[in-house]
Short mmCIF file of C-alpha atoms in Angstrom, two decimals:
data_model
loop_
_atom_site.label_atom_id
_atom_site.label_comp_id
_atom_site.label_asym_id
_atom_site.label_seq_id
_atom_site.Cartn_x
_atom_site.Cartn_y
_atom_site.Cartn_z
CA MET A 1 70.91 20.23 118.01
CA ASP A 2 74.37 21.74 117.32
CA GLN A 3 75.99 22.13 113.91
CA LYS A 4 78.26 19.10 114.21
CA ALA A 5 75.37 16.91 115.30
CA GLU A 6 73.28 18.01 112.31
CA VAL A 7 76.07 17.35 109.82
CA HIS A 8 76.83 14.05 111.55
CA GLY A 9 73.23 13.13 110.80
CA ASP A 10 74.01 13.64 107.11
CA LEU A 11 77.12 11.51 107.48
CA GLU A 12 75.07 8.65 108.85
CA MET A 13 72.62 8.94 105.97
CA SER A 14 75.37 8.77 103.33
CA GLY A 15 77.60 6.08 101.97
CA SER A 16 76.68 2.56 100.98
CA SER A 17 73.69 2.37 103.31
CA LEU A 18 71.66 4.49 105.66
CA GLY A 19 72.86 4.25 109.19
CA SER A 20 76.45 3.51 108.24
CA GLN A 21 78.90 4.80 110.83
CA HIS A 22 81.79 4.98 108.36
CA ASP A 23 82.90 7.92 106.28
CA PRO A 24 80.72 8.19 103.18
CA LYS A 25 82.10 7.03 99.88
CA ALA A 26 81.99 9.89 97.39
CA LEU A 27 80.19 9.29 94.12
CA THR A 28 82.26 8.56 91.05
CA LYS A 29 81.87 10.52 87.83
CA ARG A 30 80.36 7.46 86.13
CA GLU A 31 77.73 7.09 88.87
CA ILE A 32 76.67 10.71 88.42
CA GLN A 33 76.50 10.10 84.66
CA GLY A 34 74.29 7.09 85.37
CA TRP A 35 71.77 9.40 87.04
CA LEU A 36 72.02 12.11 84.38
CA ALA A 37 71.49 9.49 81.69
CA TYR A 38 67.94 8.89 82.81
CA ALA A 39 67.05 12.50 82.03
CA VAL A 40 68.45 11.91 78.55
CA ALA A 41 66.35 8.74 78.29
CA ALA A 42 63.01 9.93 79.64
CA GLU A 43 62.66 13.69 79.08
CA PRO A 44 62.16 13.23 75.30
CA TYR A 45 58.92 11.38 76.09
CA SER A 46 57.57 14.55 77.71
CA VAL A 47 58.87 16.86 74.98
CA VAL A 48 58.00 14.71 71.95
CA CYS A 49 55.01 12.61 72.98
CA ILE A 50 52.97 14.38 75.66
CA SER A 51 53.68 17.97 74.63
CA ALA A 52 53.70 17.56 70.84
CA LEU A 53 52.58 14.37 69.13
CA ALA A 54 50.24 12.40 71.42
CA PRO A 55 47.37 14.96 71.33
CA ILE A 56 47.56 15.12 67.53
CA VAL A 57 47.74 11.31 67.09
CA LEU A 58 44.88 10.59 69.50
CA GLU A 59 42.64 13.20 67.89
CA ALA A 60 43.43 11.94 64.38
CA LEU A 61 42.79 8.27 65.22
CA ALA A 62 39.57 9.08 67.08
CA SER A 63 38.34 11.29 64.25
CA GLY A 64 39.24 8.63 61.69
CA TYR A 65 36.89 6.26 63.48
CA GLY A 66 34.40 8.95 64.53
CA TRP A 67 31.12 10.36 63.29
CA GLN A 68 29.73 13.78 62.54
CA HIS A 69 28.66 15.60 65.71
CA ASP A 70 25.28 16.63 64.33
CA ASN A 71 24.60 13.34 62.50
CA LYS A 72 26.08 10.21 64.01
CA SER A 73 25.21 8.14 60.96
CA ILE A 74 27.74 10.03 58.80
CA PRO A 75 31.48 9.28 59.19
CA CYS A 76 33.66 12.13 60.34
CA ASP A 77 34.98 14.28 57.48
CA THR A 78 38.40 15.50 58.59
CA ASN A 79 38.85 17.43 55.35
CA GLN A 80 36.08 19.81 56.32
CA GLU A 81 37.24 23.09 57.88
CA ASP A 82 36.54 23.32 61.62
CA TYR A 83 35.07 19.81 61.64
CA LYS A 84 33.44 18.66 64.84
CA CYS A 85 33.17 14.92 65.36
CA VAL A 86 32.46 12.44 68.13
CA VAL A 87 33.59 8.91 68.87
CA LYS A 88 31.90 6.30 71.01
CA VAL A 89 33.89 5.07 74.01
CA GLY A 90 31.84 2.43 75.76
CA SER A 91 28.41 3.97 76.09
CA LEU A 92 29.68 7.56 75.94
CA TRP A 93 30.01 9.85 72.94
CA LEU A 94 33.15 11.98 73.29
CA ASP A 95 34.32 14.93 71.22
CA THR A 96 37.33 13.70 69.25
CA ALA A 97 39.18 16.93 70.01
CA SER A 98 38.76 16.22 73.73
CA PHE A 99 39.70 12.54 73.59
CA SER A 100 43.39 13.20 74.33
CA LEU A 101 42.48 15.52 77.21
CA TYR A 102 40.36 12.77 78.77
CA CYS A 103 43.21 10.29 78.41
CA ILE A 104 45.71 12.68 80.02
CA SER A 105 43.22 13.46 82.81
CA VAL A 106 42.76 9.75 83.57
CA SER A 107 46.54 9.26 83.60
CA VAL A 108 46.98 12.18 86.02
CA PHE A 109 44.39 10.67 88.38
CA LEU A 110 46.15 7.29 88.24
CA GLN A 111 49.51 8.97 88.76
CA ALA A 112 48.32 10.32 92.12
CA PHE A 113 47.29 6.82 93.18
CA VAL A 114 50.57 5.28 92.05
CA PHE A 115 52.69 8.06 93.58
CA ILE A 116 51.17 7.49 97.00
CA SER A 117 51.24 3.70 96.75
CA MET A 118 54.95 3.53 95.94
CA GLY A 119 56.30 6.65 97.67
CA ALA A 120 57.32 5.66 101.19
CA LEU A 121 57.94 2.05 100.13
CA ALA A 122 60.59 3.20 97.66
CA ASP A 123 62.63 4.72 100.52
CA HIS A 124 63.49 1.24 101.84
CA GLY A 125 66.20 -1.06 100.54
CA THR A 126 67.04 -0.59 96.86
CA ARG A 127 63.42 -0.13 95.81
CA ARG A 128 63.88 3.48 94.60
CA LYS A 129 66.14 2.44 91.73
CA THR A 130 64.21 -0.79 91.12
CA PHE A 131 60.85 0.96 90.95
CA MET A 132 62.21 3.82 88.81
CA LEU A 133 63.61 1.50 86.14
CA THR A 134 60.60 -0.82 86.25
CA PHE A 135 58.34 2.11 85.45
CA ALA A 136 60.87 3.28 82.83
CA PHE A 137 60.69 0.02 80.89
CA ILE A 138 56.89 -0.17 81.21
CA GLY A 139 56.57 3.38 79.86
CA ALA A 140 59.08 2.83 77.07
CA ILE A 141 57.45 -0.40 75.83
CA SER A 142 54.00 1.23 75.94
CA THR A 143 55.32 4.06 73.75
CA ILE A 144 57.06 1.71 71.31
CA LEU A 145 53.74 -0.09 70.76
CA PHE A 146 52.39 2.95 68.91
CA ALA A 147 54.18 1.51 65.88
CA VAL A 148 51.76 -1.46 65.74
CA ILE A 149 48.62 0.65 65.47
CA ARG A 150 47.76 0.64 61.77
CA THR A 151 44.00 1.16 61.84
CA ASN A 152 41.80 3.94 63.25
CA SER A 153 39.62 1.38 65.01
CA LEU A 154 42.43 0.97 67.54
CA TYR A 155 42.10 4.57 68.72
CA TRP A 156 41.09 3.18 72.14
CA PHE A 157 44.32 1.17 72.32
CA ALA A 158 46.30 4.34 71.58
CA GLY A 159 44.47 6.03 74.47
CA VAL A 160 45.34 3.14 76.77
CA LEU A 161 49.01 3.32 75.73
CA VAL A 162 49.12 7.06 76.48
CA ILE A 163 47.58 6.49 79.92
CA ILE A 164 49.99 3.67 80.80
CA SER A 165 53.09 5.40 79.46
CA ASN A 166 52.28 8.74 81.12
CA VAL A 167 51.61 7.10 84.50
CA ALA A 168 54.90 5.19 84.20
CA PHE A 169 56.79 8.31 83.12
CA GLY A 170 55.43 10.35 86.02
CA ALA A 171 56.20 7.63 88.56
CA SER A 172 59.77 7.15 87.32
CA TRP A 173 60.31 10.93 87.21
CA VAL A 174 59.20 11.38 90.83
CA LEU A 175 61.71 8.70 91.91
CA TYR A 176 64.36 10.33 89.74
CA TYR A 177 63.84 13.62 91.62
CA ALA A 178 64.15 11.76 94.91
CA PHE A 179 67.76 10.93 94.08
CA ILE A 180 68.77 14.62 94.14
CA PRO A 181 69.20 15.01 97.93
CA THR A 182 70.86 11.60 98.31
CA LEU A 183 73.28 12.16 95.42
CA ALA A 184 74.12 15.62 96.74
CA ARG A 185 74.98 14.21 100.18
CA ASP A 186 77.37 11.71 98.57
CA HIS A 187 78.98 14.17 96.15
CA SER A 188 82.73 14.64 96.69
CA GLU A 189 82.43 18.39 97.36
CA VAL A 190 79.71 17.86 99.97
CA VAL A 191 81.61 14.98 101.57
CA ASP A 192 84.65 17.27 101.91
CA ALA A 193 82.48 20.02 103.42
CA LYS A 194 81.08 17.54 105.97
CA ARG A 195 84.56 16.52 107.01
CA ASN A 196 85.58 20.13 107.41
CA VAL A 197 82.71 20.72 109.80
CA GLU A 198 83.59 17.55 111.70
CA ALA A 199 87.16 18.83 111.98
CA GLY A 200 85.99 22.22 113.21
CA ILE A 201 87.31 24.16 110.20
CA GLY A 202 83.94 24.83 108.57
CA SER A 203 80.50 25.98 109.65
CA TRP A 204 77.04 24.50 109.14
CA ALA A 205 76.24 27.45 106.87
CA ASP A 206 79.30 26.68 104.73
CA TYR A 207 78.22 23.06 104.46
CA GLN A 208 74.67 23.97 103.48
CA PHE A 209 75.95 26.43 100.88
CA VAL A 210 78.13 23.75 99.27
CA LYS A 211 75.28 21.21 99.30
CA ASP A 212 72.90 23.77 97.76
CA LYS A 213 75.43 24.59 95.02
CA VAL A 214 76.00 20.90 94.22
CA SER A 215 72.26 20.15 94.23
CA ASN A 216 71.62 22.97 91.77
CA SER A 217 74.48 21.83 89.57
CA LEU A 218 73.12 18.27 89.44
CA SER A 219 69.53 19.42 88.84
CA SER A 220 70.49 21.98 86.20
CA HIS A 221 72.69 19.53 84.28
CA SER A 222 69.93 16.91 84.29
CA MET A 223 67.38 19.46 83.11
CA ALA A 224 69.69 20.69 80.33
CA VAL A 225 70.73 17.28 78.98
CA GLY A 226 67.10 16.15 79.16
CA TYR A 227 65.88 19.13 77.14
CA GLY A 228 68.79 18.65 74.71
CA ALA A 229 67.81 15.05 74.09
CA GLY A 230 64.15 16.07 73.81
CA VAL A 231 64.90 18.69 71.14
CA ALA A 232 67.06 16.22 69.21
CA LEU A 233 64.32 13.55 69.21
CA LEU A 234 61.66 16.11 68.33
CA ILE A 235 63.69 17.23 65.29
CA VAL A 236 64.08 13.60 64.20
CA ALA A 237 60.34 12.98 64.73
CA ALA A 238 59.53 16.10 62.70
CA GLY A 239 61.85 14.87 59.95
CA ILE A 240 60.06 11.50 59.85
CA ALA A 241 56.69 13.26 59.68
CA LEU A 242 57.77 15.53 56.82
CA ALA A 243 59.36 12.64 54.89
CA MET A 244 56.15 10.62 55.16
CA GLY A 245 53.79 13.43 54.26
CA GLN A 246 52.82 14.31 57.87
CA THR A 247 50.54 11.28 58.09
CA THR A 248 49.21 10.13 61.44
CA TYR A 249 51.30 6.98 61.25
CA SER A 250 54.46 9.00 60.66
CA MET A 251 53.82 10.75 63.98
CA GLN A 252 53.20 7.36 65.61
CA LEU A 253 56.62 6.26 64.37
CA GLY A 254 58.14 9.39 65.92
CA MET A 255 56.54 8.42 69.23
CA ALA A 256 57.69 4.81 68.91
CA LEU A 257 61.27 5.96 68.18
CA THR A 258 61.13 8.10 71.34
CA GLY A 259 60.00 5.05 73.31
CA LEU A 260 62.83 2.97 71.84
CA TRP A 261 65.33 5.68 72.86
CA TRP A 262 63.85 5.70 76.38
CA PHE A 263 64.17 1.90 76.57
CA LEU A 264 67.78 1.67 75.33
CA VAL A 265 69.32 4.60 77.24
CA SER A 266 67.75 3.39 80.48
CA PHE A 267 70.14 0.45 80.42
CA PHE A 268 73.04 2.87 81.04
CA THR A 269 71.22 4.06 84.17
CA LEU A 270 70.54 0.46 85.15
CA LYS A 271 74.25 -0.31 85.01
CA HIS A 272 75.79 2.81 86.54
CA LEU A 273 73.32 4.54 88.87
CA PRO A 274 74.15 3.60 92.49
CA PRO A 275 71.07 2.22 94.29
CA GLN A 276 71.77 4.32 97.41
CA PRO A 277 69.76 1.95 99.61
CA GLY A 278 67.60 3.03 102.50
CA LEU A 279 66.86 1.21 105.72
CA PRO A 280 65.29 -2.22 105.19
CA LEU A 281 61.66 -2.73 106.10
CA THR A 282 61.30 -4.52 109.44
CA GLY A 283 58.62 -6.95 110.59
CA HIS A 284 55.62 -8.04 108.59
CA VAL A 285 54.55 -5.14 106.39
CA ASN A 286 51.62 -4.97 103.99
CA LEU A 287 53.44 -3.72 100.89
CA PHE A 288 50.22 -2.47 99.29
CA LEU A 289 49.16 -0.35 102.27
CA TYR A 290 52.50 0.66 103.79
CA SER A 291 53.00 3.88 101.81
CA TRP A 292 49.41 5.02 102.48
CA VAL A 293 49.76 4.43 106.25
CA ARG A 294 53.20 6.08 106.31
CA LEU A 295 51.91 9.13 104.42
CA GLY A 296 48.88 9.38 106.72
CA LYS A 297 51.16 9.57 109.75
CA THR A 298 53.35 12.15 108.01
CA LEU A 299 50.38 14.39 107.17
CA ARG A 300 49.13 14.21 110.74
CA GLU A 301 52.49 15.60 111.81
CA ALA A 302 52.55 18.29 109.10
CA LYS A 303 52.78 21.00 111.77
CA SER A 304 56.31 19.75 112.46
CA LEU A 305 57.29 20.60 108.90
CA LYS A 306 55.66 24.00 108.45
CA GLU A 307 58.31 25.33 106.07
CA THR A 308 58.15 22.23 103.85
CA PHE A 309 54.37 22.37 103.53
CA LYS A 310 54.36 26.15 103.04
CA TYR A 311 56.62 25.55 100.07
CA LEU A 312 54.37 22.78 98.75
CA VAL A 313 51.41 25.20 98.82
CA SER A 314 53.42 27.77 96.86
CA TRP A 315 54.46 25.11 94.34
CA PHE A 316 50.84 24.03 93.88
CA ILE A 317 50.01 27.59 92.83
CA LEU A 318 53.19 28.24 90.82
CA SER A 319 53.02 25.04 88.78
CA ASP A 320 49.40 25.76 87.89
CA GLY A 321 50.26 29.28 86.83
CA SER A 322 53.11 28.19 84.55
CA SER A 323 51.14 25.33 82.95
CA THR A 324 48.17 27.62 82.35
CA ILE A 325 50.39 30.14 80.53
CA ILE A 326 51.49 27.32 78.19
CA SER A 327 47.89 26.23 77.48
CA LEU A 328 46.71 29.79 76.84
CA ALA A 329 49.68 30.54 74.60
CA ILE A 330 48.96 27.51 72.40
CA PHE A 331 45.26 28.41 72.25
CA MET A 332 46.06 32.01 71.38
CA GLY A 333 48.57 30.93 68.71
CA LYS A 334 45.96 28.79 66.99
CA LYS A 335 43.03 31.19 67.36
CA LYS A 336 44.56 34.64 66.89
CA PHE A 337 47.61 33.96 64.74
CA LEU A 338 46.27 30.83 62.98
CA LEU A 339 49.59 28.99 63.31
CA ASN A 340 49.81 25.85 61.16
CA ASN A 341 51.28 22.50 62.29
CA THR A 342 54.73 23.35 60.97
CA GLN A 343 54.83 26.63 62.91
CA LEU A 344 53.56 24.88 66.04
CA MET A 345 56.33 22.29 65.64
CA ILE A 346 58.92 25.08 65.35
CA GLY A 347 57.54 26.58 68.54
CA ALA A 348 57.66 23.17 70.21
CA ILE A 349 61.37 22.99 69.37
CA MET A 350 62.19 26.58 70.34
CA VAL A 351 60.81 26.32 73.89
CA PRO A 352 62.86 23.34 75.15
CA LEU A 353 65.93 24.60 73.28
CA SER A 354 65.59 27.94 75.07
CA ALA A 355 64.96 26.09 78.32
CA LEU A 356 68.30 24.31 77.88
CA VAL A 357 70.09 27.66 77.49
CA GLY A 358 68.10 29.24 80.32
CA THR A 359 68.97 26.44 82.74
CA TYR A 360 72.68 27.21 82.43
CA MET A 361 72.09 30.95 82.24
CA TRP A 362 70.34 30.99 85.61
CA LEU A 363 72.89 28.62 87.12
CA PHE A 364 75.60 31.09 86.06
CA ILE A 365 73.61 33.99 87.56
CA GLN A 366 73.20 32.11 90.83
CA ARG A 367 76.90 31.39 91.11
CA TYR A 368 78.01 34.85 89.94
CA PHE A 369 75.88 36.65 92.53
CA THR A 370 76.25 33.80 95.14
CA LEU A 371 72.47 33.50 95.44
CA THR A 372 70.66 30.78 97.34
CA SER A 373 68.11 28.51 95.65
CA LYS A 374 65.33 30.52 97.28
CA GLN A 375 66.64 33.86 96.02
CA THR A 376 67.15 32.49 92.51
CA LEU A 377 63.69 30.91 92.40
CA LEU A 378 62.13 34.21 93.49
CA ALA A 379 63.98 36.02 90.69
CA ILE A 380 62.96 33.46 88.06
CA SER A 381 59.31 33.48 89.19
CA ALA A 382 59.22 37.28 89.06
CA ALA A 383 60.72 37.21 85.55
CA PHE A 384 58.22 34.50 84.57
CA ALA A 385 55.35 36.74 85.67
CA LEU A 386 56.37 39.25 82.98
CA VAL A 387 54.97 36.89 80.31
CA PRO A 388 51.27 37.35 81.23
CA ILE A 389 51.95 41.04 81.92
CA TYR A 390 53.37 41.41 78.39
CA VAL A 391 50.31 39.71 76.88
CA LEU A 392 47.94 41.97 78.86
CA ILE A 393 49.78 45.02 77.55
CA GLY A 394 48.46 43.87 74.18
CA PHE A 395 45.14 45.54 75.00
CA SER A 396 46.93 48.72 73.90
CA ASN A 397 47.07 47.30 70.35
CA VAL A 398 50.64 48.59 70.13
CA PHE A 399 52.63 45.55 71.31
CA GLY A 400 52.17 42.57 73.63
CA LEU A 401 51.49 39.65 71.26
CA VAL A 402 49.58 41.95 68.94
CA HIS A 403 51.71 41.11 65.89
CA SER A 404 52.67 37.62 64.74
CA VAL A 405 56.38 38.51 64.74
CA GLU A 406 56.21 38.82 68.55
CA ILE A 407 55.42 35.10 68.97
CA TRP A 408 58.95 33.86 68.50
CA PRO A 409 60.88 36.14 70.96
CA THR A 410 58.07 35.54 73.49
CA LEU A 411 58.56 31.76 73.15
CA VAL A 412 62.31 32.15 73.58
CA TYR A 413 61.87 34.28 76.71
CA PHE A 414 59.32 31.80 78.09
CA GLY A 415 61.76 28.93 77.53
CA LEU A 416 64.62 30.78 79.24
CA MET A 417 62.51 30.82 82.40
CA LEU A 418 60.91 27.38 82.13
CA GLY A 419 63.85 25.00 82.61
CA ALA A 420 65.50 26.94 85.41
CA PHE A 421 62.12 27.45 87.10
CA GLN A 422 61.60 23.69 87.29
CA SER A 423 65.19 22.96 88.28
CA PHE A 424 65.54 25.43 91.15
CA SER A 425 62.06 24.64 92.48
CA ARG A 426 62.89 20.96 92.97
CA VAL A 427 66.27 21.75 94.54
CA MET A 428 64.73 24.12 97.07
CA TYR A 429 62.16 21.47 97.93
CA ALA A 430 64.89 18.80 98.18
CA SER A 431 66.56 20.83 100.93
CA LEU A 432 63.35 20.70 102.98
CA VAL A 433 62.79 16.94 102.70
CA PRO A 434 63.50 14.70 105.73
CA LYS A 435 66.41 12.31 105.17
CA GLY A 436 65.38 8.74 104.48
CA LYS A 437 61.94 9.92 103.26
CA GLU A 438 62.94 11.38 99.89
CA SER A 439 60.65 9.24 97.72
CA GLU A 440 57.67 9.76 100.05
CA PHE A 441 58.03 13.54 99.95
CA PHE A 442 58.78 13.79 96.26
CA SER A 443 55.62 11.79 95.65
CA LEU A 444 53.81 14.62 97.41
CA TYR A 445 55.70 17.08 95.20
CA GLY A 446 54.58 15.19 92.10
CA ILE A 447 50.97 15.06 93.27
CA THR A 448 51.03 18.78 94.09
CA ASP A 449 52.35 19.50 90.60
CA LYS A 450 49.83 17.31 88.76
CA SER A 451 46.78 17.95 90.96
CA SER A 452 46.83 21.68 90.22
CA SER A 453 46.69 21.18 86.46
CA TRP A 454 42.86 21.23 86.36
CA LEU A 455 42.40 24.55 88.17
CA GLY A 456 43.93 26.95 85.67
CA PRO A 457 42.15 25.62 82.54
CA LEU A 458 38.85 25.57 84.44
CA ILE A 459 39.04 29.19 85.60
CA THR A 460 40.64 30.65 82.47
CA GLY A 461 38.11 28.75 80.34
CA ALA A 462 35.29 30.49 82.21
CA ILE A 463 37.03 33.87 81.86
CA ILE A 464 37.55 33.70 78.10
CA GLU A 465 34.20 32.02 77.33
CA ASN A 466 32.66 35.34 76.26
CA ASN A 467 35.74 37.61 76.47
CA ASP A 468 39.00 38.29 74.68
CA THR A 469 41.54 35.49 75.19
CA ARG A 470 43.94 38.04 76.74
CA TRP A 471 41.76 38.31 79.81
CA GLY A 472 42.60 34.70 80.55
CA PHE A 473 46.17 35.75 81.39
CA VAL A 474 44.97 37.65 84.46
CA PHE A 475 44.57 34.37 86.35
CA PRO A 476 48.07 32.93 85.68
CA LEU A 477 49.53 36.35 86.50
CA ALA A 478 47.94 36.14 89.94
CA MET A 479 49.08 32.52 90.25
CA MET A 480 52.68 33.58 89.52
CA VAL A 481 52.68 36.60 91.88
CA ILE A 482 50.89 35.22 94.97
CA PRO A 483 53.43 32.39 95.56
CA LEU A 484 56.28 34.92 95.64
CA ALA A 485 55.00 36.10 99.02
CA ILE A 486 54.69 32.51 100.30
CA ILE A 487 58.20 31.54 99.14
CA TRP A 488 59.61 34.75 100.67
CA TRP A 489 57.96 33.64 103.91
CA VAL A 490 59.61 30.19 103.85
CA ASN A 491 62.49 29.99 106.34
CA VAL A 492 64.81 27.55 104.60
CA ASP A 493 67.31 27.18 107.46
CA GLN A 494 64.52 26.40 109.91
CA GLY A 495 62.94 24.03 107.38
CA ILE A 496 66.20 22.09 107.06
CA LYS A 497 66.46 21.75 110.85
CA ASP A 498 62.81 20.72 111.12
CA ALA A 499 63.32 18.07 108.44
CA GLU A 500 66.41 16.76 110.26
CA ARG A 501 64.46 16.52 113.49
CA PHE A 502 61.49 14.90 111.76
CA SER A 503 63.64 12.16 110.24
CA GLU A 504 64.99 11.30 113.69
CA GLU A 505 61.68 11.42 115.56
CA HIS A 506 59.50 9.65 113.00
CA THR A 507 61.10 6.36 112.13
CA ASP A 508 58.92 3.34 111.42
CA GLU A 509 59.83 1.90 114.81
CA LYS A 510 58.90 5.06 116.70
CA ASP A 511 55.68 5.48 114.71
CA GLY A 512 54.63 1.87 115.32
CA LEU A 513 54.87 0.70 111.70
#
């Protein structure tokens, strides 16, 4: 396949519909804003609810309706230091401190099921936008309903709301990611680069460079505005909590406000985001099984997309390493430095705020040194690995999270890596995704991200069971370093060509669907 043929393939996938033989219509500024607006709408849910308030609210409600661990006839006394209580869920007695973890775990399991069930189906017609906003409104309403919980006996309902809202958030976020490659193809700069290649005044490498630059710009902007909105809502939620005496209900109102924000801002996306339709489904298709059958056929042909799946393996390891660092840092902050809720809230604000700055910092570095997404991701991952190394240096008792004053610069440094790490990783993956199968493949990306979240806590938990917490950072260090070799091994140019070929050879018609 020559360079013009490959770029012509992109031309056919652009514009008002897949398969159009006309020149693509470049996106307007308002349409791009429509896509960016969803990051503003939804990211605060992750920052405010899942990362900060939901675990506290679920534990408080469960404890308020719970019983003493060692005597189930005595109500839980939350005023007692280091209290340990249980609550009955069905026929099971669960530790109230673990209740939120169980709810999140159930939601992650359901996310995998939903991701697969909707993935390939969302690539047809206008379903990607329809599904994304449907999940958005379901998630937002579920979060708003936290305002109606006024009694501890409804702790189970709060758990259900967290499960529903987190599944909906994850599903909408996967579909949001899937817009990156399609929006990049229709961006005015990329459209101009395509035409230059068609006219013989530009090369395939020039075209790919422009598309990579635009993709990173879109992804970085969405990450930054999302974190900005998240920090703003977190500050408001913290203000509500302080004004109301840091009661459980005050935190529920902070969550409900975040849900209301998610609900209202999503209407801007509904109005302005272009649907960018895919090919319509043909024949009689079982809508409930289609995505599962399509994914099964894709996985059987995984050898045709070696570079894409090599990257997915590296992302499985990397995402687990980064999430484990977060978990260990919170645990260490509570156990070693005895941080109170106010200090934890300050930390929760500092990390996304630093991530906002870091997203633009790394975008500037990429452009200044004309780096590819792969080169930038390698640099960020290497810099990220310095966090566990710094903590392990603490065995010297000189520095390395030995003194409480070190917490805050460490959080800032961590945040500077976090946003850019997530942004460049999804852009690199987007370049390796077959055209017309964006939702299907980003569903795999989402599953890979979520399905690794159990591994780190399991292994680090075993390591620190009878050892210093610092030893737990050995595992995430390995999980940050090993993928560097795999990513270095990924041939992006070959992966792009393999994805192009795959999209042509594996249509529904050719695969008998």
